[in-house]
Coordinates of C-alpha atoms and ligand atoms in Angstrom, one line a residue:
M25 CA 0.0 0.0 0.0
E26 CA 1.3 3.3 -1.0
Q27 CA 1.1 5.9 1.7
K28 CA -1.5 8.6 1.3
K29 CA -0.1 11.9 0.2
T30 CA -1.0 15.0 2.1
V31 CA -2.0 18.3 0.5
L32 CA -2.2 21.4 2.6
I33 CA -4.8 23.9 1.3
V34 CA -4.1 27.5 2.4
E35 CA -7.1 29.5 1.2
D36 CA -9.5 31.9 3.0
E37 CA -12.6 31.2 1.0
K38 CA -14.4 28.4 2.7
N39 CA -16.3 27.2 -0.4
I40 CA -13.1 26.8 -2.4
V41 CA -11.5 24.9 0.5
D42 CA -14.5 22.6 0.7
I43 CA -14.6 21.8 -3.0
L44 CA -10.8 21.2 -3.0
C45 CA -11.0 18.9 0.0
F46 CA -13.8 17.0 -1.5
N47 CA -12.1 16.4 -4.8
L48 CA -8.6 15.8 -3.4
Q49 CA -10.0 13.2 -0.9
R50 CA -11.8 11.5 -3.6
E51 CA -8.5 11.2 -5.5
G52 CA -7.0 9.5 -2.4
Y53 CA -5.2 12.5 -0.8
T54 CA -5.3 13.5 2.8
T55 CA -6.1 17.2 3.2
L56 CA -5.2 19.8 5.7
E57 CA -6.7 23.3 5.8
A58 CA -5.5 26.7 6.8
Y59 CA -7.6 29.9 6.4
D60 CA -4.9 32.5 6.8
G61 CA -1.2 32.8 5.9
E62 CA 0.2 32.5 9.4
D63 CA -1.7 29.3 10.1
G64 CA -0.7 28.0 6.6
L65 CA 3.0 28.6 7.4
K66 CA 2.7 27.0 10.8
K67 CA 1.0 23.9 9.4
A68 CA 3.5 23.7 6.4
Q69 CA 6.3 23.5 9.0
S70 CA 4.7 21.2 11.6
E71 CA 2.7 18.8 9.4
K72 CA 5.2 18.5 6.5
P73 CA 2.6 18.1 3.7
D74 CA 3.6 16.6 0.4
L75 CA 2.3 19.6 -1.5
I76 CA 0.8 23.0 -0.7
L77 CA -1.9 24.8 -2.6
L78 CA -1.4 28.4 -1.7
D79 CA -3.8 31.3 -2.3
V80 CA -2.1 34.7 -2.8
M81 CA -4.6 37.1 -1.1
L82 CA -4.8 35.8 2.5
P83 CA -5.5 37.3 5.9
K84 CA -2.5 38.0 8.2
M85 CA 0.2 37.0 5.7
N86 CA -0.1 36.8 2.0
G87 CA 0.8 33.7 -0.1
F88 CA 4.0 35.2 -1.5
D89 CA 5.3 35.8 2.0
V90 CA 4.4 32.4 3.1
C91 CA 6.3 30.8 0.2
R92 CA 9.2 33.2 0.6
T93 CA 9.5 32.3 4.3
L94 CA 9.4 28.6 3.6
R95 CA 12.1 28.8 1.0
K96 CA 14.2 31.0 3.3
S97 CA 14.1 28.2 5.9
H98 CA 15.2 25.7 3.2
N99 CA 11.8 24.0 3.0
N100 CA 11.4 22.8 -0.5
V101 CA 7.9 21.3 -0.4
P102 CA 6.2 21.7 -3.8
V103 CA 4.1 24.9 -3.8
V104 CA 1.3 25.5 -6.3
I105 CA 0.1 29.1 -6.2
L106 CA -3.6 29.8 -6.7
T107 CA -3.8 33.1 -8.3
A108 CA -7.1 34.9 -8.8
R109 CA -5.7 37.1 -11.5
E110 CA -4.6 36.4 -15.1
E111 CA -1.8 38.9 -14.5
E112 CA 1.6 37.7 -15.6
T113 CA 3.2 39.6 -12.8
D114 CA 1.6 37.4 -10.2
K115 CA 2.7 34.2 -11.9
V116 CA 6.2 35.4 -12.5
L117 CA 6.5 36.8 -8.9
G118 CA 5.3 33.5 -7.6
L119 CA 7.9 31.5 -9.5
E120 CA 10.6 34.0 -8.6
I121 CA 10.0 33.6 -4.9
G122 CA 10.3 29.8 -5.3
A123 CA 6.8 28.5 -6.1
D124 CA 6.9 25.4 -8.4
D125 CA 3.7 26.0 -10.3
Y126 CA 0.6 28.2 -10.4
I127 CA -2.9 27.8 -11.4
T128 CA -5.3 30.6 -12.2
K129 CA -8.8 30.9 -10.6
P130 CA -11.3 29.9 -11.7
F131 CA -9.6 26.6 -12.4
S132 CA -11.0 23.4 -13.7
M133 CA -10.9 20.7 -11.0
R134 CA -9.5 18.3 -13.5
E135 CA -6.6 20.5 -14.3
L136 CA -5.9 21.2 -10.6
I137 CA -5.9 17.5 -9.8
A138 CA -3.5 16.9 -12.7
R139 CA -1.1 19.6 -11.5
V140 CA -1.2 18.3 -8.0
G141 CA -0.4 14.8 -9.2
A142 CA 2.3 16.0 -11.5
N143 CA 4.1 18.0 -8.8
I144 CA 3.9 15.2 -6.3
R145 CA 5.0 12.5 -8.8
R146 CA 8.0 14.6 -9.8
I147 CA 9.2 14.6 -6.2
A148 CA 8.5 10.9 -5.8
M149 CA 10.5 10.1 -8.9
G150 CA 13.3 12.3 -7.7
V151 CA 13.7 10.4 -4.5
P152 CA 16.8 8.3 -4.9
A153 CA 16.5 4.5 -4.8
T154 CA 17.8 2.7 -1.8
S155 CA 21.0 1.5 -3.4
A156 CA 23.6 4.2 -3.6
A157 CA 26.3 3.0 -5.8
E158 CA 27.4 6.2 -7.3
G159 CA 28.4 9.0 -5.0
A160 CA 28.9 12.5 -6.3
M161 CA 28.6 13.0 -10.0
T162 CA 30.9 15.8 -11.0
I163 CA 29.5 17.5 -14.0
A164 CA 31.6 20.4 -15.1
G165 CA 34.0 23.1 -13.9
D166 CA 33.2 24.2 -10.4
L167 CA 29.8 22.5 -10.4
S168 CA 29.0 19.1 -9.1
I169 CA 25.8 17.3 -8.3
N170 CA 25.4 14.5 -5.8
T171 CA 22.4 12.6 -7.0
D172 CA 22.2 10.5 -3.9
N173 CA 21.3 13.3 -1.6
H174 CA 20.2 15.8 -4.2
Q175 CA 22.8 18.3 -3.4
V176 CA 24.5 20.6 -5.8
F177 CA 27.8 22.2 -5.0
R178 CA 29.6 25.1 -6.5
N179 CA 33.2 25.5 -5.5
G180 CA 32.5 23.0 -2.7
A181 CA 29.7 25.1 -1.2
V182 CA 26.1 23.8 -1.2
V183 CA 23.8 25.6 -3.7
D184 CA 20.3 25.9 -2.3
L185 CA 18.0 24.9 -5.1
T186 CA 14.2 24.3 -5.1
Q187 CA 13.2 20.8 -6.2
R188 CA 12.2 22.2 -9.6
E189 CA 15.5 23.9 -10.2
Y190 CA 17.3 20.8 -9.2
E191 CA 15.2 18.7 -11.6
L192 CA 15.8 21.1 -14.5
L193 CA 19.5 21.2 -13.8
T194 CA 19.9 17.4 -13.6
F195 CA 17.7 16.9 -16.6
L196 CA 19.8 19.2 -18.8
A197 CA 23.1 18.1 -17.3
S198 CA 22.2 14.4 -18.0
H199 CA 21.9 15.2 -21.7
P200 CA 24.8 17.6 -22.2
N201 CA 24.9 19.8 -25.3
K202 CA 21.5 18.7 -26.4
V203 CA 19.2 21.6 -27.0
Y204 CA 15.7 21.3 -25.5
A205 CA 12.7 23.5 -26.6
R206 CA 10.7 25.0 -23.8
T207 CA 7.8 22.8 -24.7
D208 CA 10.0 19.7 -24.3
L209 CA 11.2 20.9 -20.9
M210 CA 7.6 21.5 -19.8
E211 CA 6.9 17.9 -20.5
Q212 CA 10.1 16.4 -19.2
V213 CA 10.7 18.4 -16.1
W214 CA 7.3 19.9 -15.3
N215 CA 5.6 16.6 -16.2
Y216 CA 2.6 18.0 -18.0
E217 CA 1.7 19.0 -21.5
Y218 CA 2.5 22.4 -22.8
V219 CA -0.4 24.7 -22.3
G220 CA 0.1 28.0 -24.2
D221 CA 1.8 30.7 -22.1
D222 CA 3.8 28.4 -19.9
A223 CA 7.0 29.0 -21.8
R224 CA 7.5 31.9 -19.4
T225 CA 7.7 29.4 -16.5
V226 CA 10.7 27.7 -18.1
D227 CA 12.4 31.1 -18.7
V228 CA 11.9 32.2 -15.1
T229 CA 13.2 29.0 -13.7
V230 CA 16.2 29.1 -16.0
R231 CA 17.0 32.6 -14.9
R232 CA 16.7 31.7 -11.2
L233 CA 18.9 28.6 -11.7
R234 CA 21.5 30.8 -13.4
E235 CA 21.5 33.2 -10.6
K236 CA 22.4 30.4 -8.3
I237 CA 24.9 28.4 -10.3
E238 CA 26.6 30.8 -12.6
T239 CA 29.4 33.2 -11.7
D240 CA 28.0 35.7 -14.2
P241 CA 24.3 34.9 -14.8
A242 CA 24.2 37.4 -17.7
N243 CA 27.0 35.4 -19.4
P244 CA 26.2 31.8 -18.4
R245 CA 28.7 29.1 -18.7
Y246 CA 26.5 26.1 -17.9
I247 CA 22.9 26.7 -18.9
L248 CA 23.0 28.2 -22.3
T249 CA 20.4 29.6 -24.6
R250 CA 20.1 28.5 -28.2
R251 CA 18.3 31.5 -29.6
G252 CA 14.9 30.6 -31.1
V253 CA 15.2 27.0 -30.0
G254 CA 15.7 26.5 -26.3
Y255 CA 18.2 25.7 -23.6
Y256 CA 21.1 23.3 -23.2
F257 CA 23.8 22.3 -20.7
S258 CA 27.2 23.1 -21.9
T259 CA 30.1 20.9 -20.8
Ligands
LIG304 CA1 -8.1 34.8 -0.9

């Protein structure tokens, strides 16, 4: 029996919480609820959910601050932002502060369930197997990845990556010099089909990854852009 995954819902609109709980439980998830940002943060830290659905406009502490605080404390739980607005700024800001994904309200329950599943699966697949034959995998220059414990080092110092950034880096690094279109990366790393404007999601994640692993993010050495095509890892 696979253990039930837990989803923490941080949302102040009771009717949305109810419908999310109902549908997630029907899909086999355990659900936790928080109706304001402070309580959401507290439960994220104490209950250790497998994923957080996080509204932006919340009493006491907004969703961005909740996410920012979690990431600052090195909590890399998958966070899916629920944004009420179509505004690009909300989506990009969410990703920049370390959210893994976003979904715009009103959302279809089917899409939401798919996103929750994709984000949890991605983590599950990333969990290393019990055997640990290979230790650190040095990849290039001053950068090395230890695939056993999911740590990335630059000049020997740990680089603090979100799960998504780690997945993107290891995916590109495991196929050096092969150029991937944004749509391919959405499918391979984000685990779901390309849906229109999500190319921006890839760009933002690449930018954040570069800021963490590159000496000069404006002139990257590892994650390079092939103009008009996509991204690749240069050895
Ligand atoms: Ca709200």
